[in-house]
Short mmCIF file of C-alpha atoms in Angstrom, two decimals:
data_model
loop_
_atom_site.label_atom_id
_atom_site.label_comp_id
_atom_site.label_asym_id
_atom_site.label_seq_id
_atom_site.Cartn_x
_atom_site.Cartn_y
_atom_site.Cartn_z
CA UNK A 1 -53.00 -35.53 77.97
CA UNK A 2 -56.70 -35.08 77.16
CA UNK A 3 -57.37 -38.63 78.28
CA UNK A 4 -55.71 -37.93 81.69
CA UNK A 5 -57.85 -34.89 82.33
CA UNK A 6 -61.09 -36.71 81.48
CA UNK A 7 -60.17 -39.65 83.80
CA UNK A 8 -59.48 -37.30 86.68
CA UNK A 9 -62.88 -35.62 86.25
CA UNK A 10 -64.54 -39.06 86.11
CA UNK A 11 -62.80 -39.91 89.38
CA UNK A 12 -64.21 -36.81 91.06
CA UNK A 13 -67.72 -37.59 89.82
CA UNK A 14 -67.54 -41.20 91.04
CA UNK A 15 -66.30 -40.21 94.51
CA UNK A 16 -69.05 -37.63 94.80
CA UNK A 17 -71.67 -40.12 93.70
CA UNK A 18 -70.38 -42.69 96.20
CA UNK A 19 -70.65 -40.22 99.05
CA UNK A 20 -74.19 -39.31 98.11
CA UNK A 21 -75.30 -42.90 97.74
CA UNK A 22 -73.80 -44.03 101.07
CA UNK A 23 -74.23 -41.14 103.54
CA UNK A 24 -74.62 -43.47 106.59
CA UNK A 25 -71.47 -45.45 106.02
CA UNK A 26 -68.71 -45.17 108.61
CA UNK A 27 -65.88 -42.83 108.05
CA UNK A 28 -63.47 -45.75 107.82
CA UNK A 29 -65.52 -47.58 105.27
CA UNK A 30 -65.93 -44.30 103.41
CA UNK A 31 -62.24 -43.80 103.47
CA UNK A 32 -61.60 -47.37 102.34
CA UNK A 33 -64.05 -47.02 99.49
CA UNK A 34 -62.52 -43.69 98.54
CA UNK A 35 -59.02 -45.14 98.68
CA UNK A 36 -60.02 -48.20 96.75
CA UNK A 37 -61.65 -46.06 94.09
CA UNK A 38 -58.65 -43.74 94.03
CA UNK A 39 -56.19 -46.64 93.76
CA UNK A 40 -58.12 -48.23 90.97
CA UNK A 41 -58.28 -44.96 89.07
CA UNK A 42 -54.58 -44.30 89.69
CA UNK A 43 -53.62 -47.72 88.36
CA UNK A 44 -55.78 -47.07 85.35
CA UNK A 45 -54.04 -43.70 84.78
CA UNK A 46 -50.59 -45.32 85.00
CA UNK A 47 -51.62 -47.84 82.39
CA UNK A 48 -52.73 -45.01 80.09
CA UNK A 49 -49.40 -43.15 80.61
CA UNK A 50 -47.39 -46.29 79.78
CA UNK A 51 -49.40 -46.71 76.60
CA UNK A 52 -48.69 -43.08 75.62
CA UNK A 53 -44.92 -43.50 76.23
CA UNK A 54 -44.86 -46.67 74.15
CA UNK A 55 -46.65 -44.86 71.32
CA UNK A 56 -44.15 -41.92 71.45
CA UNK A 57 -41.16 -44.32 71.39
CA UNK A 58 -42.59 -46.14 68.40
CA UNK A 59 -43.07 -42.80 66.57
CA UNK A 60 -39.43 -41.78 67.24
CA UNK A 61 -38.12 -45.13 65.97
CA UNK A 62 -40.23 -44.76 62.83
CA UNK A 63 -38.89 -41.17 62.21
CA UNK A 64 -35.27 -42.29 62.63
CA UNK A 65 -35.81 -45.12 60.20
CA UNK A 66 -37.34 -42.74 57.62
CA UNK A 67 -34.36 -40.36 58.02
CA UNK A 68 -31.88 -43.20 57.47
CA UNK A 69 -33.74 -44.22 54.32
CA UNK A 70 -33.56 -40.58 52.98
CA UNK A 71 -29.76 -40.18 53.51
CA UNK A 72 -28.84 -42.40 50.57
CA UNK A 73 -30.68 -40.47 47.81
CA UNK A 74 -29.49 -37.13 49.26
CA UNK A 75 -25.87 -38.22 49.11
CA UNK A 76 -26.30 -39.45 45.56
CA UNK A 77 -27.91 -36.15 44.53
CA UNK A 78 -25.10 -34.13 46.12
CA UNK A 79 -22.42 -36.22 44.42
CA UNK A 80 -24.18 -35.74 41.09
CA UNK A 81 -24.31 -31.97 41.64
CA UNK A 82 -20.59 -31.89 42.47
CA UNK A 83 -19.74 -33.92 39.39
CA UNK A 84 -21.70 -31.48 37.22
CA UNK A 85 -19.97 -28.55 38.89
CA UNK A 86 -16.50 -30.02 38.36
CA UNK A 87 -17.34 -30.70 34.71
CA UNK A 88 -18.25 -27.03 34.28
CA UNK A 89 -15.00 -26.01 36.00
CA UNK A 90 -12.91 -28.13 33.63
CA UNK A 91 -14.76 -26.79 30.59
CA UNK A 92 -14.26 -23.21 31.75
CA UNK A 93 -10.53 -23.76 32.37
CA UNK A 94 -10.16 -25.30 28.91
CA UNK A 95 -11.97 -22.32 27.36
CA UNK A 96 -9.76 -19.90 29.26
CA UNK A 97 -6.66 -21.75 28.04
CA UNK A 98 -7.82 -21.50 24.44
CA UNK A 99 -8.58 -17.78 24.86
CA UNK A 100 -5.13 -17.20 26.36
CA UNK A 101 -3.49 -18.99 23.42
CA UNK A 102 -5.42 -16.72 21.03
CA UNK A 103 -4.23 -13.72 23.05
CA UNK A 104 -0.60 -14.82 22.64
CA UNK A 105 -1.04 -15.47 18.91
CA UNK A 106 -2.43 -11.96 18.44
CA UNK A 107 0.90 -10.48 19.60
CA UNK A 108 2.87 -11.87 16.65
CA UNK A 109 1.93 -10.66 14.15
CA UNK A 110 0.44 -7.70 15.97
CA UNK A 111 -3.36 -7.69 15.61
CA UNK A 112 -5.14 -5.22 17.94
CA UNK A 113 -8.64 -6.48 17.10
CA UNK A 114 -7.79 -10.11 17.83
CA UNK A 115 -5.98 -9.07 21.03
CA UNK A 116 -9.02 -7.15 22.22
CA UNK A 117 -11.38 -10.06 21.49
CA UNK A 118 -9.08 -12.61 23.14
CA UNK A 119 -8.65 -10.40 26.20
CA UNK A 120 -12.42 -10.12 26.61
CA UNK A 121 -12.71 -13.92 26.29
CA UNK A 122 -10.09 -14.52 29.02
CA UNK A 123 -11.81 -12.11 31.41
CA UNK A 124 -15.18 -13.75 30.69
CA UNK A 125 -13.86 -17.21 31.56
CA UNK A 126 -12.27 -15.86 34.75
CA UNK A 127 -15.63 -14.47 35.79
CA UNK A 128 -17.24 -17.85 35.10
CA UNK A 129 -14.69 -19.49 37.39
CA UNK A 130 -15.53 -16.98 40.12
CA UNK A 131 -19.24 -17.80 39.76
CA UNK A 132 -18.53 -21.55 39.93
CA UNK A 133 -16.44 -21.04 43.07
CA UNK A 134 -19.32 -19.24 44.74
CA UNK A 135 -21.69 -22.07 43.75
CA UNK A 136 -19.30 -24.60 45.29
CA UNK A 137 -19.16 -22.65 48.55
CA UNK A 138 -22.92 -22.25 48.80
CA UNK A 139 -23.47 -25.95 48.15
CA UNK A 140 -21.53 -26.79 51.32
CA UNK A 141 -18.35 -28.03 49.65
CA UNK A 142 -16.24 -25.37 51.34
CA UNK A 143 -17.55 -25.90 54.88
CA UNK A 144 -14.14 -26.55 56.39
CA UNK A 145 -12.67 -23.50 54.69
CA UNK A 146 -15.55 -21.35 55.87
CA UNK A 147 -14.94 -22.41 59.48
CA UNK A 148 -11.27 -21.52 59.08
CA UNK A 149 -12.20 -18.12 57.71
CA UNK A 150 -14.53 -17.52 60.65
CA UNK A 151 -11.61 -18.19 62.98
CA UNK A 152 -9.10 -16.22 60.87
CA UNK A 153 -11.40 -13.38 59.90
CA UNK A 154 -13.51 -12.69 56.82
CA UNK A 155 -11.18 -10.05 55.33
CA UNK A 156 -9.07 -12.59 53.46
CA UNK A 157 -12.18 -14.13 51.92
CA UNK A 158 -13.41 -10.77 50.68
CA UNK A 159 -10.00 -9.94 49.20
CA UNK A 160 -9.85 -13.30 47.46
CA UNK A 161 -13.21 -12.71 45.83
CA UNK A 162 -12.53 -9.08 44.90
CA UNK A 163 -8.95 -9.57 43.57
CA UNK A 164 -9.90 -10.77 40.04
CA UNK A 165 -12.36 -7.92 39.65
CA UNK A 166 -9.76 -5.37 40.79
CA UNK A 167 -7.35 -6.66 38.14
CA UNK A 168 -10.05 -6.31 35.48
CA UNK A 169 -10.85 -2.79 36.68
CA UNK A 170 -7.18 -1.79 36.38
CA UNK A 171 -7.07 -3.11 32.82
CA UNK A 172 -10.25 -1.21 32.00
CA UNK A 173 -8.74 1.96 33.47
CA UNK A 174 -5.76 1.60 31.16
CA UNK A 175 -8.07 1.11 28.18
CA UNK A 176 -10.06 4.18 29.19
CA UNK A 177 -6.84 6.18 29.41
CA UNK A 178 -5.85 5.15 25.88
CA UNK A 179 -9.35 5.95 24.61
CA UNK A 180 -9.17 9.37 26.26
CA UNK A 181 -5.96 10.05 24.38
CA UNK A 182 -7.59 8.99 21.12
CA UNK A 183 -10.60 11.22 21.81
CA UNK A 184 -8.33 14.16 22.59
CA UNK A 185 -6.40 13.69 19.36
CA UNK A 186 -9.59 13.25 17.36
CA UNK A 187 -10.86 16.51 18.85
CA UNK A 188 -7.67 18.22 17.74
CA UNK A 189 -8.11 16.77 14.25
CA UNK A 190 -11.66 18.08 14.14
CA UNK A 191 -10.51 21.55 15.21
CA UNK A 192 -7.83 21.50 12.50
CA UNK A 193 -10.35 20.40 9.87
CA UNK A 194 -12.83 23.09 10.91
CA UNK A 195 -10.13 25.75 10.86
CA UNK A 196 -9.01 24.56 7.43
CA UNK A 197 -12.48 24.52 5.87
CA UNK A 198 -13.56 27.79 7.49
CA UNK A 199 -10.81 29.68 5.65
CA UNK A 200 -12.92 30.53 2.64
CA UNK A 201 -10.65 33.18 1.14
CA UNK A 202 -8.45 32.27 -1.81
CA UNK A 203 -5.45 33.86 -0.13
CA UNK A 204 -2.80 31.34 0.87
CA UNK A 205 -2.00 31.73 4.55
CA UNK A 206 1.27 30.70 6.19
CA UNK A 207 1.24 27.10 7.39
CA UNK A 208 -1.80 26.19 5.31
CA UNK A 209 -0.01 23.58 3.17
CA UNK A 210 1.60 22.07 6.26
CA UNK A 211 -1.82 21.79 7.92
CA UNK A 212 -3.06 19.93 4.87
CA UNK A 213 -0.16 17.56 5.10
CA UNK A 214 -0.72 16.91 8.77
CA UNK A 215 -4.40 16.42 8.20
CA UNK A 216 -3.57 14.01 5.38
CA UNK A 217 -1.47 11.93 7.76
CA UNK A 218 -4.26 11.74 10.27
CA UNK A 219 -7.17 10.80 8.03
CA UNK A 220 -5.55 8.69 5.28
CA UNK A 221 -7.14 5.28 4.84
CA UNK A 222 -4.42 3.69 2.68
CA UNK A 223 -0.63 4.18 2.50
CA UNK A 224 0.41 6.56 -0.29
CA UNK A 225 3.70 8.20 -1.37
CA UNK A 226 2.20 11.59 -0.48
CA UNK A 227 1.58 10.31 3.04
CA UNK A 228 5.21 9.25 3.28
CA UNK A 229 6.39 12.68 2.12
CA UNK A 230 4.27 14.40 4.77
CA UNK A 231 5.62 12.03 7.44
CA UNK A 232 9.19 12.92 6.43
CA UNK A 233 8.36 16.60 6.94
CA UNK A 234 7.35 15.81 10.52
CA UNK A 235 10.57 13.84 11.08
CA UNK A 236 12.61 16.89 10.09
CA UNK A 237 10.60 19.24 12.29
CA UNK A 238 10.94 16.96 15.34
CA UNK A 239 14.66 16.48 14.67
CA UNK A 240 15.24 20.24 14.52
CA UNK A 241 13.35 20.74 17.79
CA UNK A 242 15.35 18.05 19.64
CA UNK A 243 18.63 19.37 18.19
CA UNK A 244 17.86 22.89 19.44
CA UNK A 245 17.14 21.59 22.95
CA UNK A 246 20.32 19.48 23.03
CA UNK A 247 22.43 22.39 21.77
CA UNK A 248 21.02 24.74 24.42
CA UNK A 249 21.84 22.18 27.13
CA UNK A 250 25.40 21.97 25.79
CA UNK A 251 25.73 25.76 26.00
CA UNK A 252 24.38 25.74 29.57
CA UNK A 253 26.89 23.03 30.49
CA UNK A 254 29.71 25.21 28.98
CA UNK A 255 30.64 22.71 26.31
CA UNK A 256 33.25 23.51 23.70
CA UNK A 257 30.85 23.40 20.75
CA UNK A 258 33.64 23.67 18.19
CA UNK A 259 35.40 20.62 19.65
CA UNK A 260 32.11 18.72 19.70
CA UNK A 261 31.53 19.57 16.02
CA UNK A 262 35.06 18.43 15.12
CA UNK A 263 34.35 15.12 16.86
CA UNK A 264 31.12 14.68 14.87
CA UNK A 265 32.89 15.51 11.62
CA UNK A 266 35.63 13.01 12.36
CA UNK A 267 33.04 10.28 13.03
CA UNK A 268 31.28 11.13 9.77
CA UNK A 269 34.52 11.20 7.78
CA UNK A 270 35.53 7.75 9.05
CA UNK A 271 32.50 6.21 7.29
CA UNK A 272 33.05 7.98 3.96
CA UNK A 273 35.56 7.40 1.21
CA UNK A 274 36.50 11.09 1.37
CA UNK A 275 38.60 11.63 4.48
CA UNK A 276 39.31 15.05 5.84
CA UNK A 277 42.65 15.02 7.60
CA UNK A 278 42.41 18.68 8.56
CA UNK A 279 42.08 19.51 12.25
CA UNK A 280 40.10 22.65 11.42
CA UNK A 281 36.34 22.42 11.48
CA UNK A 282 34.53 23.00 8.20
CA UNK A 283 31.44 24.23 10.07
CA UNK A 284 31.12 27.80 11.22
CA UNK A 285 30.14 28.44 14.84
CA UNK A 286 26.56 29.46 14.03
CA UNK A 287 26.09 26.31 11.89
CA UNK A 288 26.94 23.86 14.68
CA UNK A 289 23.29 22.83 14.89
CA UNK A 290 23.55 21.18 11.46
CA UNK A 291 26.47 19.02 12.56
CA UNK A 292 24.55 18.01 15.69
CA UNK A 293 21.41 17.26 13.68
CA UNK A 294 23.50 15.15 11.31
CA UNK A 295 24.82 13.13 14.25
CA UNK A 296 21.29 12.52 15.61
CA UNK A 297 19.89 11.62 12.19
CA UNK A 298 22.69 9.15 11.45
CA UNK A 299 22.14 7.36 14.76
CA UNK A 300 18.35 7.21 14.68
CA UNK A 301 18.08 6.16 10.98
CA UNK A 302 20.65 3.39 11.38
CA UNK A 303 18.92 0.08 10.52
CA UNK A 304 15.97 1.81 8.80
CA UNK A 305 16.17 -0.66 5.90
CA UNK A 306 15.36 -3.62 8.19
CA UNK A 307 11.79 -4.37 9.30
CA UNK A 308 12.70 -4.15 13.03
CA UNK A 309 15.80 -1.90 12.88
CA UNK A 310 17.84 -5.08 13.44
CA UNK A 311 16.43 -5.45 16.95
CA UNK A 312 15.71 -9.10 16.11
CA UNK A 313 16.05 -11.47 13.18
CA UNK A 314 12.44 -11.28 12.01
CA UNK A 315 11.78 -12.00 8.32
CA UNK A 316 8.00 -11.48 8.20
CA UNK A 317 8.33 -8.97 5.34
CA UNK A 318 9.85 -11.71 3.19
CA UNK A 319 7.77 -14.69 4.31
CA UNK A 320 4.37 -13.01 4.05
CA UNK A 321 4.87 -9.56 2.46
CA UNK A 322 1.20 -8.69 1.85
CA UNK A 323 0.13 -9.45 5.43
CA UNK A 324 3.19 -7.67 6.80
CA UNK A 325 2.36 -4.51 4.83
CA UNK A 326 -1.21 -4.55 6.15
CA UNK A 327 -0.01 -5.07 9.72
CA UNK A 328 2.46 -2.18 9.43
CA UNK A 329 -0.20 0.23 8.22
CA UNK A 330 -2.61 -0.92 10.93
CA UNK A 331 0.05 -0.20 13.56
CA UNK A 332 0.69 3.17 11.94
CA UNK A 333 -2.97 4.18 12.13
CA UNK A 334 -3.28 2.96 15.72
CA UNK A 335 -0.19 4.79 16.92
CA UNK A 336 -0.21 8.06 14.97
CA UNK A 337 -2.69 9.77 17.31
CA UNK A 338 -1.15 8.51 20.57
CA UNK A 339 1.13 10.46 22.89
CA UNK A 340 4.36 8.40 23.00
CA UNK A 341 4.83 9.14 26.70
CA UNK A 342 1.38 7.79 27.57
CA UNK A 343 1.81 4.81 25.24
CA UNK A 344 5.11 3.78 26.87
CA UNK A 345 3.58 4.32 30.31
CA UNK A 346 1.12 1.54 29.45
CA UNK A 347 3.34 -0.70 27.27
CA UNK A 348 6.96 0.10 28.18
CA UNK A 349 8.42 -3.06 26.62
CA UNK A 350 6.60 -2.98 23.27
CA UNK A 351 8.62 -2.89 20.02
CA UNK A 352 8.45 0.90 19.94
CA UNK A 353 9.66 1.04 23.56
CA UNK A 354 12.65 -1.17 22.71
CA UNK A 355 13.40 1.04 19.70
CA UNK A 356 13.37 4.18 21.89
CA UNK A 357 15.67 2.60 24.48
CA UNK A 358 18.15 1.42 21.83
CA UNK A 359 18.30 4.77 20.02
CA UNK A 360 18.51 6.88 23.19
CA UNK A 361 21.50 4.88 24.43
CA UNK A 362 23.11 5.23 20.98
CA UNK A 363 22.60 9.01 20.78
CA UNK A 364 23.16 10.08 24.40
CA UNK A 365 26.48 8.75 25.67
CA UNK A 366 26.77 8.31 29.47
CA UNK A 367 29.49 10.97 29.66
CA UNK A 368 27.29 13.35 27.65
CA UNK A 369 24.33 12.81 29.98
CA UNK A 370 26.44 13.20 33.11
CA UNK A 371 27.88 16.43 31.74
CA UNK A 372 24.46 17.83 30.79
CA UNK A 373 22.46 16.78 33.88
CA UNK A 374 25.06 16.01 36.55
CA UNK A 375 23.94 12.38 36.93
CA UNK A 376 23.08 9.21 35.01
CA UNK A 377 19.53 8.79 36.31
CA UNK A 378 17.85 8.81 32.88
CA UNK A 379 20.48 6.49 31.42
CA UNK A 380 19.94 4.02 34.27
CA UNK A 381 16.17 4.07 33.84
CA UNK A 382 16.42 3.44 30.10
CA UNK A 383 18.87 0.58 30.61
CA UNK A 384 16.39 -0.96 33.08
CA UNK A 385 13.65 -0.91 30.42
CA UNK A 386 11.83 2.15 31.77
CA UNK A 387 11.14 5.52 30.15
CA UNK A 388 11.84 8.73 32.13
CA UNK A 389 9.21 11.45 32.38
CA UNK A 390 11.72 14.28 31.86
CA UNK A 391 11.41 17.14 29.37
CA UNK A 392 14.57 16.01 27.56
CA UNK A 393 13.43 12.41 27.14
CA UNK A 394 9.95 13.56 26.12
CA UNK A 395 11.51 15.68 23.34
CA UNK A 396 13.55 12.68 22.25
CA UNK A 397 10.37 10.56 22.12
CA UNK A 398 8.91 13.08 19.67
CA UNK A 399 11.75 12.35 17.21
CA UNK A 400 11.62 8.60 17.87
CA UNK A 401 7.87 8.45 17.19
CA UNK A 402 8.09 10.31 13.87
CA UNK A 403 10.91 8.03 12.65
CA UNK A 404 9.02 4.93 13.83
CA UNK A 405 5.87 6.04 11.96
CA UNK A 406 7.95 6.79 8.85
CA UNK A 407 9.44 3.29 9.11
CA UNK A 408 5.96 1.71 9.37
CA UNK A 409 4.83 3.67 6.32
CA UNK A 410 7.93 2.63 4.37
CA UNK A 411 7.13 -1.04 4.94
CA UNK A 412 3.43 -0.42 4.17
CA UNK A 413 4.12 0.81 0.63
CA UNK A 414 4.58 -1.44 -2.38
CA UNK A 415 7.22 -0.94 -3.65
CA UNK A 416 8.95 0.30 -0.51
CA UNK A 417 10.83 3.64 -0.70
CA UNK A 418 14.55 3.41 -1.43
CA UNK A 419 16.74 5.29 1.04
CA UNK A 420 19.87 7.15 -0.07
CA UNK A 421 22.35 9.49 1.56
CA UNK A 422 24.77 12.01 0.12
CA UNK A 423 28.42 11.13 0.67
CA UNK A 424 30.96 13.52 2.07
CA UNK A 425 32.78 15.32 -0.76
CA UNK A 426 30.18 14.36 -3.40
CA UNK A 427 29.08 16.79 -6.10
CA UNK A 428 25.90 18.72 -5.37
CA UNK A 429 22.91 17.53 -7.44
CA UNK A 430 19.87 19.75 -7.13
CA UNK A 431 17.55 16.91 -8.18
CA UNK A 432 18.54 14.77 -5.16
CA UNK A 433 19.91 17.24 -2.60
CA UNK A 434 18.76 20.26 -0.68
CA UNK A 435 21.20 22.59 1.09
CA UNK A 436 20.43 23.40 4.72
CA UNK A 437 22.32 26.68 4.32
CA UNK A 438 20.57 29.16 2.07
CA UNK A 439 22.61 30.95 -0.58
CA UNK A 440 22.05 34.46 -1.84
CA UNK A 441 19.64 34.53 -4.75
CA UNK A 442 18.24 31.15 -3.76
CA UNK A 443 20.70 29.27 -6.00
CA UNK A 444 23.67 27.18 -4.92
CA UNK A 445 26.88 28.70 -6.16
CA UNK A 446 29.19 26.69 -8.35
CA UNK A 447 31.99 24.61 -6.89
CA UNK A 448 30.02 23.40 -3.84
CA UNK A 449 30.39 19.86 -2.54
CA UNK A 450 28.85 17.96 0.34
CA UNK A 451 30.57 18.71 3.63
CA UNK A 452 28.42 16.14 5.46
CA UNK A 453 24.88 14.71 5.11
CA UNK A 454 22.26 16.11 7.50
CA UNK A 455 19.32 13.78 6.80
CA UNK A 456 18.69 10.99 4.27
CA UNK A 457 16.58 11.15 1.11
CA UNK A 458 14.15 8.66 -0.43
CA UNK A 459 13.10 7.58 -3.92
CA UNK A 460 9.40 6.62 -3.95
CA UNK A 461 7.55 4.11 -6.07
CA UNK A 462 5.63 6.82 -7.98
CA UNK A 463 8.92 8.33 -9.20
CA UNK A 464 9.01 11.29 -6.81
CA UNK A 465 12.10 12.04 -4.74
CA UNK A 466 12.43 13.30 -1.18
CA UNK A 467 15.70 15.22 -1.31
CA UNK A 468 18.53 14.49 1.10
CA UNK A 469 19.51 17.49 3.20
CA UNK A 470 23.21 18.31 3.09
CA UNK A 471 25.66 20.85 4.44
CA UNK A 472 27.67 22.27 1.53
CA UNK A 473 31.20 23.62 1.52
CA UNK A 474 33.42 25.08 -1.18
CA UNK A 475 35.49 22.48 -3.03
CA UNK A 476 38.70 24.30 -2.15
#
């Protein structure tokens, strides 16, 4: 373009010079000279323009050739990047598979630490996969999918990316909930310890020994016979509380308590060698709670001698006894401070959850529940593998938890406690039995025999005995 401008200015100068040099020439000749000069300059300009066009065309051809030469290495580089990316994907998937296998192995035998570590590993590998997916999209591999998302909306894409993180957040929320429960129970332990140590007087206050026992259960580092004794005290307390609630519901439903007691006695007599053929109840009206507690205890302790209450055919206690004892005590320590309702809300189908379902259905007959509550809603929920949030079921969970913890402790001790139960009609032995009915003077009168057992007793490895609780009647 610069060359064209300079030629045009040269043309003007030449025409002006021609006019000045030939002022006397005719107008025609002047015009001819001007036209001839103009034509010559115009032809020259056209030649220059053609040269410029040819140069531009040659430059374009050279650029296209360079671009074609660059396509090959770019494709090779992109393929290499994709191969590296896919290799990382396969490695991450393999790592996630190994972590998931470790997670499954940690369930049997139960190992909370290994489960926690394996769970973290699985989540880590999932996050790696999410990062690799984003790298694939940014590299241009997901171009077609991106166009489809533009047409279908970007909401699905956002949900797809966020979904794994939402799942992780939900799991973390559950863990936080469990930790909150542990913190709450630890705070209660601290308050109990402070209250216990702050009592500096030598005077023995009511409930002091029980507080020591409870505190011993909470802070013990190894299983001991004393720990088992304290756990049995809690079983009896929880059993009494649940029995009182059940008996009050029976009264409210206008049950014939005497007939119910006769039915319980008949069921007890059928399992003993001493049969009572009398149709008259041996239990007085104000002692009906002992018959009801006996019924509950017999049902919930059934299968106590087996490592899983005969819920499955596991033989871990025989195949690897030392490891099984350690696992039982670890489960005991993990569970002792948890609220059973909250625990089953998170893990409804765990071994403890199955135990609760089995024992509830054994204790609370459908006709009993329908009579007490007017429906079978709780029974249906338990049969479906769920755990109701009712006051009645929550009270039952209190008993179930104490028995489950006692069972874990029993299989943590070496040697394990030996369970025994007083038989109906057996002689009263003060060394092994304790009467639930108090006699005047604090001593059992002569001629008393076991009417029915209320709760079992245990002989411990250190030689101590947890007495069986019995309801005594006169021999005649």
